[in-house]
Amino acid sequence: MAHLRYPKRGCIQMDIHIYGHRFRETTGLPNTPANVVKAKKMLKQINAEVALGTFEYRKYFPSSKKNSLFQQLKREKLQGSANVFFDEFMKEYVERNEHQWRDTYTRCLNGTLDLYVLPFFKDYKVDEITLAHAQRFRTHLCELTKKDGSRKLSNKRINAIMVPVISVMHMAAAELDIPYPFERLKALREEPSDPAPLNQREVNLFLDTVDTKWRDYYTLRFHTGMRSCEVHGLKLDCVDFEHRRIMVRRNFVTELTDVKTPKSRRDIHMTPTVYHALKSAVANMPDKEKQRQGFIFTKKSGKPLTTHFVARSIWYPTLKKAGLEKRKPYQTRHTAAVLHLAAHENPLYVSRLLGHSGTRMLYDVYAPFVHNISQYDGSAFDKMMNQPAIHRRAANDVIPFAPPKKRHKG
């Protein structure tokens, strides 16, 4: 249980006796009549939680150095309990499912757990986690900031961080016969995608400014819309010059893997520009890389490219040198989509070129940037409808359907 101490000088203190140990903490409240009322109210709540077995030290003293000692004593006390702690159950969840995950995803997940999830949830038993815990956790994530004061994590990123937490609690509810606590938890509303594609003039300016040894690399990216990991994982055995096609089969992030989805596994037809760019890139490959069907684009050391290296060493310096607005490297993909639509390419072709599962994203995200085919004033429709009748007939000449004549039985 807990009780208050009222020193003549300084702040009101609190002694908490739990798990055979005494914890002394300051409330941070000077010894005044008004603060005594506040401290007694806190004391009453702490004693109630201690009696119910729901007291959490860090809830009241989040910055205390004694948090780790409290959690250690709590684990020792509850070691024989039928219920398990969150971090133990999360470890079990990862071990059961990692066989069906890519190694890159497993590493990414473990990094997310260590950085965000486990520091918050690890010392809770799975049967004591409630909706309020999830809401407090999300609030904590939303309040994280960068050095410049801006938000560190987007709503989309926070929703992704919550996925393993939700999955583990689903598994716990099914296997430990406990209520699922997040029934009323709704995902945060995600910010709409905000592409910033380059226009045709800016693409040409970028290609004229970039170091000549990287011109073929960026020509490929601007003309095909391939993802960074797809270009970095492109090897000689997936380039068919005879039939002029690029076979997108692999990704490279930290290691070489197969493409992520069936739609991402695709063949891209080489236009003359892409054909000549790839021919030039292959001609500049070291002979040993050609012999082992190695990566087409590499660092000086011969190691595969990484997104971080390309962004830091090539993309951002070139944008600055060319006087172009700063934007993320992924905008090469958005640029390819917009310029293909602006050139009146079939949306279905563009969707397949990018490896999308459908054409909806083209209309929802990219169409507003295509000014020459989206005037928003009805002028194209008005021009078509006001053509002379003979021109409309020539443009829309359709042979009417005539049903076959019935044969009479003779």
Tab-separated table of C-alpha atoms in Angstrom:
chain	number	residue	atom	x	y	z
A	1	MET	CA	0.000	0.000	0.000
A	2	ALA	CA	0.999	3.650	-0.205
A	3	HIS	CA	1.032	6.663	2.108
A	4	LEU	CA	2.101	10.294	1.911
A	5	ARG	CA	4.964	12.114	3.614
A	6	TYR	CA	4.878	15.881	4.176
A	7	PRO	CA	8.388	17.322	4.551
A	8	LYS	CA	8.616	20.876	5.905
A	9	ARG	CA	10.577	21.887	2.867
A	10	GLY	CA	10.289	20.573	-0.657
A	11	CYS	CA	7.547	18.588	-2.345
A	12	ILE	CA	5.081	16.067	-0.985
A	13	GLN	CA	6.520	12.543	-1.163
A	14	MET	CA	4.917	9.148	-1.550
A	15	ASP	CA	5.972	5.795	-0.094
A	16	ILE	CA	4.662	2.736	-1.943
A	17	HIS	CA	5.064	-0.723	-0.398
A	18	ILE	CA	4.567	-3.447	-3.022
A	19	TYR	CA	6.123	-6.830	-3.857
A	20	GLY	CA	8.067	-6.679	-0.556
A	21	HIS	CA	9.882	-3.492	-1.500
A	22	ARG	CA	9.478	0.172	-0.579
A	23	PHE	CA	9.481	2.753	-3.357
A	24	ARG	CA	9.802	6.428	-2.442
A	25	GLU	CA	8.938	9.050	-5.037
A	26	THR	CA	8.288	12.774	-5.045
A	27	THR	CA	4.929	13.957	-6.327
A	28	GLY	CA	6.429	17.198	-7.624
A	29	LEU	CA	3.775	19.112	-5.649
A	30	PRO	CA	4.882	21.704	-3.068
A	31	ASN	CA	3.422	21.211	0.405
A	32	THR	CA	0.364	23.499	0.189
A	33	PRO	CA	-3.268	22.816	1.235
A	34	ALA	CA	-4.432	22.656	-2.391
A	35	ASN	CA	-1.646	20.256	-3.364
A	36	VAL	CA	-2.332	18.053	-0.350
A	37	VAL	CA	-5.845	17.508	-1.714
A	38	LYS	CA	-4.419	16.552	-5.115
A	39	ALA	CA	-1.852	14.193	-3.555
A	40	LYS	CA	-4.516	12.468	-1.435
A	41	LYS	CA	-6.635	11.923	-4.520
A	42	MET	CA	-3.649	10.338	-6.303
A	43	LEU	CA	-2.909	8.232	-3.218
A	44	LYS	CA	-6.471	6.914	-3.106
A	45	GLN	CA	-6.294	5.856	-6.766
A	46	ILE	CA	-2.878	4.178	-6.340
A	47	ASN	CA	-4.051	2.195	-3.304
A	48	ALA	CA	-7.122	1.032	-5.216
A	49	GLU	CA	-4.987	-0.159	-8.141
A	50	VAL	CA	-2.516	-1.903	-5.812
A	51	ALA	CA	-5.418	-3.742	-4.160
A	52	LEU	CA	-6.789	-4.816	-7.565
A	53	GLY	CA	-3.341	-5.822	-8.869
A	54	THR	CA	-3.502	-3.316	-11.727
A	55	PHE	CA	-0.983	-0.746	-10.448
A	56	GLU	CA	1.588	0.338	-13.025
A	57	TYR	CA	4.537	2.317	-11.710
A	58	ARG	CA	5.350	4.132	-14.947
A	59	LYS	CA	1.769	5.416	-15.243
A	60	TYR	CA	2.410	7.729	-12.272
A	61	PHE	CA	6.187	8.090	-12.436
A	62	PRO	CA	7.130	7.707	-16.128
A	63	SER	CA	10.623	9.190	-15.719
A	64	SER	CA	11.582	7.320	-12.569
A	65	LYS	CA	14.722	5.184	-12.545
A	66	LYS	CA	12.850	2.673	-10.379
A	67	ASN	CA	10.546	1.580	-13.200
A	68	SER	CA	12.857	-1.274	-14.230
A	69	LEU	CA	13.093	-2.539	-10.617
A	70	PHE	CA	9.311	-2.520	-10.283
A	71	GLN	CA	8.888	-4.491	-13.528
A	72	GLN	CA	11.517	-7.007	-12.434
A	73	LEU	CA	9.757	-7.590	-9.082
A	74	LYS	CA	6.408	-7.862	-10.844
A	75	ARG	CA	7.694	-10.538	-13.226
A	76	GLU	CA	9.216	-12.534	-10.363
A	77	LYS	CA	5.942	-12.353	-8.451
A	78	LEU	CA	3.827	-13.442	-11.434
A	79	GLN	CA	6.252	-15.981	-12.893
A	80	GLY	CA	3.938	-18.900	-12.157
A	81	SER	CA	0.881	-17.141	-13.554
A	82	ALA	CA	-1.084	-18.856	-16.309
A	83	ASN	CA	-1.001	-15.615	-18.317
A	84	VAL	CA	2.117	-14.456	-20.122
A	85	PHE	CA	3.707	-11.087	-20.669
A	86	PHE	CA	3.315	-9.252	-23.953
A	87	ASP	CA	6.967	-9.487	-25.020
A	88	GLU	CA	6.952	-13.279	-24.523
A	89	PHE	CA	3.792	-13.654	-26.574
A	90	MET	CA	5.160	-11.339	-29.274
A	91	LYS	CA	8.289	-13.481	-29.510
A	92	GLU	CA	6.076	-16.538	-29.939
A	93	TYR	CA	4.051	-14.749	-32.646
A	94	VAL	CA	7.191	-13.852	-34.627
A	95	GLU	CA	8.646	-17.375	-34.349
A	96	ARG	CA	5.430	-18.919	-35.631
A	97	ASN	CA	5.084	-16.659	-38.636
A	98	GLU	CA	8.594	-15.744	-39.797
A	99	HIS	CA	8.728	-18.789	-42.106
A	100	GLN	CA	6.170	-17.097	-44.369
A	101	TRP	CA	7.804	-13.649	-44.259
A	102	ARG	CA	10.708	-12.306	-46.238
A	103	ASP	CA	13.912	-11.840	-44.283
A	104	THR	CA	13.772	-8.110	-45.002
A	105	TYR	CA	10.259	-7.877	-43.514
A	106	THR	CA	11.290	-9.848	-40.433
A	107	ARG	CA	14.226	-7.509	-39.827
A	108	CYS	CA	12.024	-4.465	-40.358
A	109	LEU	CA	9.393	-5.848	-37.971
A	110	ASN	CA	11.949	-6.623	-35.262
A	111	GLY	CA	13.339	-3.107	-35.606
A	112	THR	CA	9.841	-1.631	-35.191
A	113	LEU	CA	9.158	-3.823	-32.159
A	114	ASP	CA	12.418	-2.888	-30.454
A	115	LEU	CA	12.078	0.824	-31.200
A	116	TYR	CA	8.384	1.463	-30.530
A	117	VAL	CA	6.233	-1.474	-29.414
A	118	LEU	CA	8.165	-3.390	-26.750
A	119	PRO	CA	9.330	-0.369	-24.716
A	120	PHE	CA	5.644	0.416	-24.146
A	121	PHE	CA	3.939	-3.000	-23.931
A	122	LYS	CA	6.573	-5.523	-22.894
A	123	ASP	CA	5.894	-5.450	-19.133
A	124	TYR	CA	2.131	-5.825	-19.427
A	125	LYS	CA	0.457	-9.204	-19.187
A	126	VAL	CA	-1.582	-9.832	-22.309
A	127	ASP	CA	-4.782	-10.248	-20.287
A	128	GLU	CA	-4.450	-6.791	-18.699
A	129	ILE	CA	-3.990	-4.829	-21.947
A	130	THR	CA	-7.051	-2.727	-22.713
A	131	LEU	CA	-8.295	-0.331	-25.369
A	132	ALA	CA	-6.959	2.529	-23.252
A	133	HIS	CA	-3.419	1.125	-23.515
A	134	ALA	CA	-3.627	1.087	-27.314
A	135	GLN	CA	-4.979	4.633	-27.379
A	136	ARG	CA	-2.236	5.907	-25.055
A	137	PHE	CA	0.372	4.145	-27.182
A	138	ARG	CA	-0.897	5.808	-30.358
A	139	THR	CA	-0.965	9.194	-28.621
A	140	HIS	CA	2.664	8.658	-27.631
A	141	LEU	CA	3.581	7.860	-31.249
A	142	CYS	CA	1.723	10.919	-32.535
A	143	GLU	CA	3.631	13.154	-30.124
A	144	LEU	CA	7.090	12.022	-31.274
A	145	THR	CA	8.880	14.835	-33.105
A	146	LYS	CA	11.951	15.414	-35.235
A	147	LYS	CA	14.689	17.905	-34.414
A	148	ASP	CA	12.851	20.625	-36.346
A	149	GLY	CA	9.691	20.093	-34.275
A	150	SER	CA	7.662	18.386	-36.999
A	151	ARG	CA	5.918	15.057	-36.474
A	152	LYS	CA	8.218	12.072	-36.681
A	153	LEU	CA	5.595	9.502	-37.710
A	154	SER	CA	2.714	9.836	-40.162
A	155	ASN	CA	-0.699	8.321	-39.486
A	156	LYS	CA	0.054	5.677	-42.115
A	157	ARG	CA	3.272	4.699	-40.322
A	158	ILE	CA	1.501	4.564	-36.954
A	159	ASN	CA	-1.203	2.298	-38.392
A	160	ALA	CA	1.558	-0.005	-39.662
A	161	ILE	CA	3.217	-0.053	-36.219
A	162	MET	CA	-0.116	-1.083	-34.679
A	163	VAL	CA	-0.486	-4.129	-36.976
A	164	PRO	CA	1.710	-6.561	-34.952
A	165	VAL	CA	0.120	-5.364	-31.693
A	166	ILE	CA	-3.363	-6.066	-33.033
A	167	SER	CA	-2.282	-9.413	-34.471
A	168	VAL	CA	-0.778	-10.563	-31.167
A	169	MET	CA	-3.886	-9.592	-29.218
A	170	HIS	CA	-6.075	-11.493	-31.710
A	171	MET	CA	-3.878	-14.548	-31.170
A	172	ALA	CA	-3.973	-14.117	-27.382
A	173	ALA	CA	-7.764	-13.789	-27.366
A	174	ALA	CA	-8.139	-17.006	-29.352
A	175	GLU	CA	-5.589	-19.096	-27.452
A	176	LEU	CA	-5.900	-17.799	-23.876
A	177	ASP	CA	-9.674	-17.393	-23.932
A	178	ILE	CA	-9.582	-13.700	-23.030
A	179	PRO	CA	-11.692	-10.887	-24.511
A	180	TYR	CA	-10.212	-9.143	-27.530
A	181	PRO	CA	-9.615	-5.586	-26.213
A	182	PHE	CA	-9.353	-3.575	-29.438
A	183	GLU	CA	-12.842	-4.180	-30.831
A	184	ARG	CA	-13.612	-0.446	-30.950
A	185	LEU	CA	-10.147	0.643	-32.077
A	186	LYS	CA	-10.304	2.348	-35.463
A	187	ALA	CA	-7.302	3.036	-37.673
A	188	LEU	CA	-6.089	6.622	-37.862
A	189	ARG	CA	-7.180	8.488	-40.947
A	190	GLU	CA	-4.230	8.385	-43.315
A	191	GLU	CA	-3.011	11.456	-45.108
A	192	PRO	CA	-3.767	11.412	-48.860
A	193	SER	CA	-0.863	10.739	-51.171
A	194	ASP	CA	0.797	13.957	-52.248
A	195	PRO	CA	2.918	13.307	-55.346
A	196	ALA	CA	5.192	16.030	-56.688
A	197	PRO	CA	6.129	14.817	-60.191
A	198	LEU	CA	8.537	16.634	-62.458
A	199	ASN	CA	7.274	18.006	-65.758
A	200	GLN	CA	8.898	17.286	-69.109
A	201	ARG	CA	11.148	20.365	-68.954
A	202	GLU	CA	12.321	19.493	-65.448
A	203	VAL	CA	13.083	15.896	-66.402
A	204	ASN	CA	15.239	17.061	-69.301
A	205	LEU	CA	16.970	19.616	-67.050
A	206	PHE	CA	17.673	16.913	-64.449
A	207	LEU	CA	19.107	14.527	-67.064
A	208	ASP	CA	21.287	17.303	-68.479
A	209	THR	CA	22.563	18.159	-64.983
A	210	VAL	CA	23.153	14.718	-63.480
A	211	ASP	CA	26.617	13.168	-63.701
A	212	THR	CA	26.923	11.412	-67.076
A	213	LYS	CA	27.634	8.037	-65.436
A	214	TRP	CA	24.182	8.176	-63.810
A	215	ARG	CA	22.255	9.451	-66.837
A	216	ASP	CA	21.368	5.958	-68.055
A	217	TYR	CA	20.178	5.020	-64.554
A	218	TYR	CA	17.802	7.973	-64.332
A	219	THR	CA	16.662	7.645	-67.939
A	220	LEU	CA	15.489	4.143	-67.044
A	221	ARG	CA	13.706	5.367	-63.925
A	222	PHE	CA	11.980	8.341	-65.555
A	223	HIS	CA	10.904	6.354	-68.616
A	224	THR	CA	9.717	3.128	-66.960
A	225	GLY	CA	8.620	4.176	-63.464
A	226	MET	CA	10.445	1.191	-61.966
A	227	ARG	CA	10.787	1.256	-58.178
A	228	SER	CA	14.205	1.936	-56.661
A	229	CYS	CA	14.504	-1.612	-55.357
A	230	GLU	CA	13.568	-3.008	-58.800
A	231	VAL	CA	16.244	-1.005	-60.612
A	232	HIS	CA	18.820	-1.827	-57.939
A	233	GLY	CA	17.976	-5.529	-58.243
A	234	LEU	CA	18.118	-5.544	-62.064
A	235	LYS	CA	20.661	-8.073	-63.290
A	236	LEU	CA	21.890	-8.836	-66.779
A	237	ASP	CA	19.920	-12.080	-67.032
A	238	CYS	CA	16.652	-10.121	-66.800
A	239	VAL	CA	17.399	-7.828	-69.748
A	240	ASP	CA	16.408	-9.270	-73.137
A	241	PHE	CA	17.796	-7.002	-75.849
A	242	GLU	CA	16.713	-9.347	-78.634
A	243	HIS	CA	13.018	-9.004	-77.773
A	244	ARG	CA	13.476	-5.574	-76.190
A	245	ARG	CA	12.012	-6.351	-72.788
A	246	ILE	CA	12.970	-5.887	-69.140
A	247	MET	CA	11.877	-8.755	-66.897
A	248	VAL	CA	11.147	-7.376	-63.432
A	249	ARG	CA	11.746	-10.374	-61.184
A	250	ARG	CA	13.834	-9.211	-58.220
A	251	ASN	CA	14.183	-6.468	-55.604
A	252	PHE	CA	17.265	-5.310	-53.776
A	253	VAL	CA	16.909	-3.499	-50.449
A	254	THR	CA	19.470	-5.016	-48.117
A	255	GLU	CA	19.504	-8.329	-49.952
A	256	LEU	CA	18.283	-9.747	-53.251
A	257	THR	CA	14.736	-11.137	-53.106
A	258	ASP	CA	11.885	-11.953	-55.464
A	259	VAL	CA	9.418	-9.183	-56.250
A	260	LYS	CA	6.791	-8.495	-53.619
A	261	THR	CA	3.498	-9.208	-55.423
A	262	PRO	CA	2.319	-11.060	-58.560
A	263	LYS	CA	1.508	-7.725	-60.251
A	264	SER	CA	5.032	-6.479	-59.586
A	265	ARG	CA	6.359	-9.463	-61.559
A	266	ARG	CA	6.037	-8.055	-65.048
A	267	ASP	CA	7.759	-7.499	-68.397
A	268	ILE	CA	8.463	-3.939	-69.557
A	269	HIS	CA	8.803	-3.201	-73.255
A	270	MET	CA	11.916	-1.165	-74.059
A	271	THR	CA	11.260	2.001	-76.002
A	272	PRO	CA	14.185	3.110	-78.212
A	273	THR	CA	15.313	5.551	-75.492
A	274	VAL	CA	15.279	2.876	-72.772
A	275	TYR	CA	16.939	0.385	-75.121
A	276	HIS	CA	19.876	2.699	-75.833
A	277	ALA	CA	20.194	3.692	-72.147
A	278	LEU	CA	20.414	0.046	-71.069
A	279	LYS	CA	22.823	-0.794	-73.883
A	280	SER	CA	25.062	2.015	-72.674
A	281	ALA	CA	24.761	0.899	-69.034
A	282	VAL	CA	25.630	-2.706	-69.900
A	283	ALA	CA	28.612	-1.558	-71.990
A	284	ASN	CA	29.949	0.249	-68.909
A	285	MET	CA	29.633	-2.803	-66.645
A	286	PRO	CA	32.900	-4.381	-65.467
A	287	ASP	CA	33.729	-7.560	-67.419
A	288	LYS	CA	33.573	-9.728	-64.306
A	289	GLU	CA	30.034	-8.517	-63.601
A	290	LYS	CA	29.000	-9.397	-67.147
A	291	GLN	CA	30.472	-12.871	-66.815
A	292	ARG	CA	28.500	-13.649	-63.684
A	293	GLN	CA	25.315	-11.930	-64.943
A	294	GLY	CA	25.723	-9.328	-62.201
A	295	PHE	CA	23.931	-6.117	-61.287
A	296	ILE	CA	23.720	-3.543	-64.065
A	297	PHE	CA	23.928	-0.527	-61.753
A	298	THR	CA	26.394	-0.605	-58.853
A	299	LYS	CA	28.525	1.603	-56.634
A	300	LYS	CA	32.206	2.195	-57.437
A	301	SER	CA	33.055	-0.712	-55.153
A	302	GLY	CA	30.895	-3.027	-57.259
A	303	LYS	CA	28.338	-3.469	-54.468
A	304	PRO	CA	24.619	-3.106	-55.294
A	305	LEU	CA	22.986	0.297	-54.959
A	306	THR	CA	20.856	1.204	-51.964
A	307	THR	CA	18.067	3.777	-51.854
A	308	HIS	CA	19.834	5.754	-49.133
A	309	PHE	CA	23.085	5.948	-51.112
A	310	VAL	CA	21.362	7.072	-54.317
A	311	ALA	CA	19.280	9.710	-52.516
A	312	ARG	CA	22.169	11.166	-50.531
A	313	SER	CA	24.891	11.005	-53.180
A	314	ILE	CA	23.051	11.587	-56.468
A	315	TRP	CA	19.385	12.576	-56.306
A	316	TYR	CA	19.372	15.493	-53.853
A	317	PRO	CA	22.693	17.017	-55.004
A	318	THR	CA	21.463	16.974	-58.623
A	319	LEU	CA	18.139	18.609	-57.732
A	320	LYS	CA	20.003	21.356	-55.901
A	321	LYS	CA	22.491	21.853	-58.722
A	322	ALA	CA	19.687	22.072	-61.296
A	323	GLY	CA	17.712	24.527	-59.154
A	324	LEU	CA	14.746	22.161	-58.871
A	325	GLU	CA	12.392	21.867	-55.915
A	326	LYS	CA	13.430	19.288	-53.326
A	327	ARG	CA	11.350	16.097	-53.503
A	328	LYS	CA	11.747	12.426	-52.616
A	329	PRO	CA	13.503	10.006	-55.035
A	330	TYR	CA	10.232	8.062	-55.401
A	331	GLN	CA	8.960	10.976	-57.513
A	332	THR	CA	10.672	9.427	-60.545
A	333	ARG	CA	7.888	6.818	-60.455
A	334	HIS	CA	5.155	9.447	-60.113
A	335	THR	CA	6.773	11.414	-62.939
A	336	ALA	CA	6.746	8.414	-65.263
A	337	ALA	CA	3.050	7.813	-64.576
A	338	VAL	CA	2.035	11.429	-65.186
A	339	LEU	CA	4.085	11.883	-68.364
A	340	HIS	CA	2.806	8.620	-69.875
A	341	LEU	CA	-0.773	9.740	-69.257
A	342	ALA	CA	0.024	13.175	-70.647
A	343	ALA	CA	1.282	11.477	-73.798
A	344	HIS	CA	-2.159	9.816	-74.148
A	345	GLU	CA	-0.888	6.317	-73.450
A	346	ASN	CA	-3.564	3.760	-72.636
A	347	PRO	CA	-4.177	3.834	-68.833
A	348	LEU	CA	-4.217	0.036	-68.769
A	349	TYR	CA	-0.742	-0.009	-70.347
A	350	VAL	CA	0.518	2.565	-67.813
A	351	SER	CA	-0.931	0.535	-64.941
A	352	ARG	CA	0.837	-2.607	-66.146
A	353	LEU	CA	4.051	-0.675	-66.746
A	354	LEU	CA	4.071	0.410	-63.088
A	355	GLY	CA	2.974	-2.954	-61.717
A	356	HIS	CA	-0.282	-1.635	-60.226
A	357	SER	CA	-3.138	-4.010	-59.424
A	358	GLY	CA	-5.591	-1.771	-61.296
A	359	THR	CA	-6.080	1.627	-62.944
A	360	ARG	CA	-7.855	3.338	-60.040
A	361	MET	CA	-4.685	4.914	-58.646
A	362	LEU	CA	-3.986	6.532	-62.022
A	363	TYR	CA	-7.279	8.412	-61.885
A	364	ASP	CA	-7.289	9.130	-58.143
A	365	VAL	CA	-3.677	10.291	-57.806
A	366	TYR	CA	-2.121	11.186	-61.163
A	367	ALA	CA	-4.943	12.506	-63.363
A	368	PRO	CA	-5.049	15.975	-61.719
A	369	PHE	CA	-1.434	16.554	-62.825
A	370	VAL	CA	-2.133	15.809	-66.487
A	371	HIS	CA	-3.200	19.257	-67.643
A	372	ASN	CA	-3.287	18.624	-71.359
A	373	ILE	CA	-5.897	15.858	-71.047
A	374	SER	CA	-7.777	17.165	-67.982
A	375	GLN	CA	-8.825	20.752	-68.677
A	376	TYR	CA	-11.784	20.610	-66.254
A	377	ASP	CA	-13.781	22.961	-68.512
A	378	GLY	CA	-15.653	20.559	-70.823
A	379	SER	CA	-13.991	22.041	-73.909
A	380	ALA	CA	-12.975	18.663	-75.374
A	381	PHE	CA	-16.510	17.300	-75.017
A	382	ASP	CA	-18.022	20.500	-76.457
A	383	LYS	CA	-15.668	20.354	-79.449
A	384	MET	CA	-16.620	16.737	-80.178
A	385	MET	CA	-20.354	17.356	-79.903
A	386	ASN	CA	-20.235	20.387	-82.215
A	387	GLN	CA	-18.464	18.644	-85.105
A	388	PRO	CA	-20.409	18.599	-88.384
A	389	ALA	CA	-22.603	15.518	-88.732
A	390	ILE	CA	-20.436	14.002	-91.486
A	391	HIS	CA	-17.321	14.178	-89.267
A	392	ARG	CA	-19.133	12.645	-86.322
A	393	ARG	CA	-20.271	9.767	-88.562
A	394	ALA	CA	-16.736	9.206	-89.842
A	395	ALA	CA	-15.286	9.227	-86.352
A	396	ASN	CA	-17.936	6.992	-84.861
A	397	ASP	CA	-18.885	4.820	-87.792
A	398	VAL	CA	-20.528	1.717	-86.325
A	399	ILE	CA	-22.132	-1.028	-88.358
A	400	PRO	CA	-25.579	-1.690	-86.875
A	401	PHE	CA	-26.210	-5.205	-85.618
A	402	ALA	CA	-28.691	-7.216	-87.692
A	403	PRO	CA	-30.010	-10.497	-86.270
A	404	PRO	CA	-29.705	-13.529	-88.574
A	405	LYS	CA	-32.768	-14.415	-90.649
A	406	LYS	CA	-34.775	-17.416	-89.530
A	407	ARG	CA	-34.896	-20.327	-91.892
A	408	HIS	CA	-38.303	-21.656	-92.784
A	409	LYS	CA	-38.772	-25.371	-92.659
A	410	GLY	CA	-39.839	-26.409	-96.056
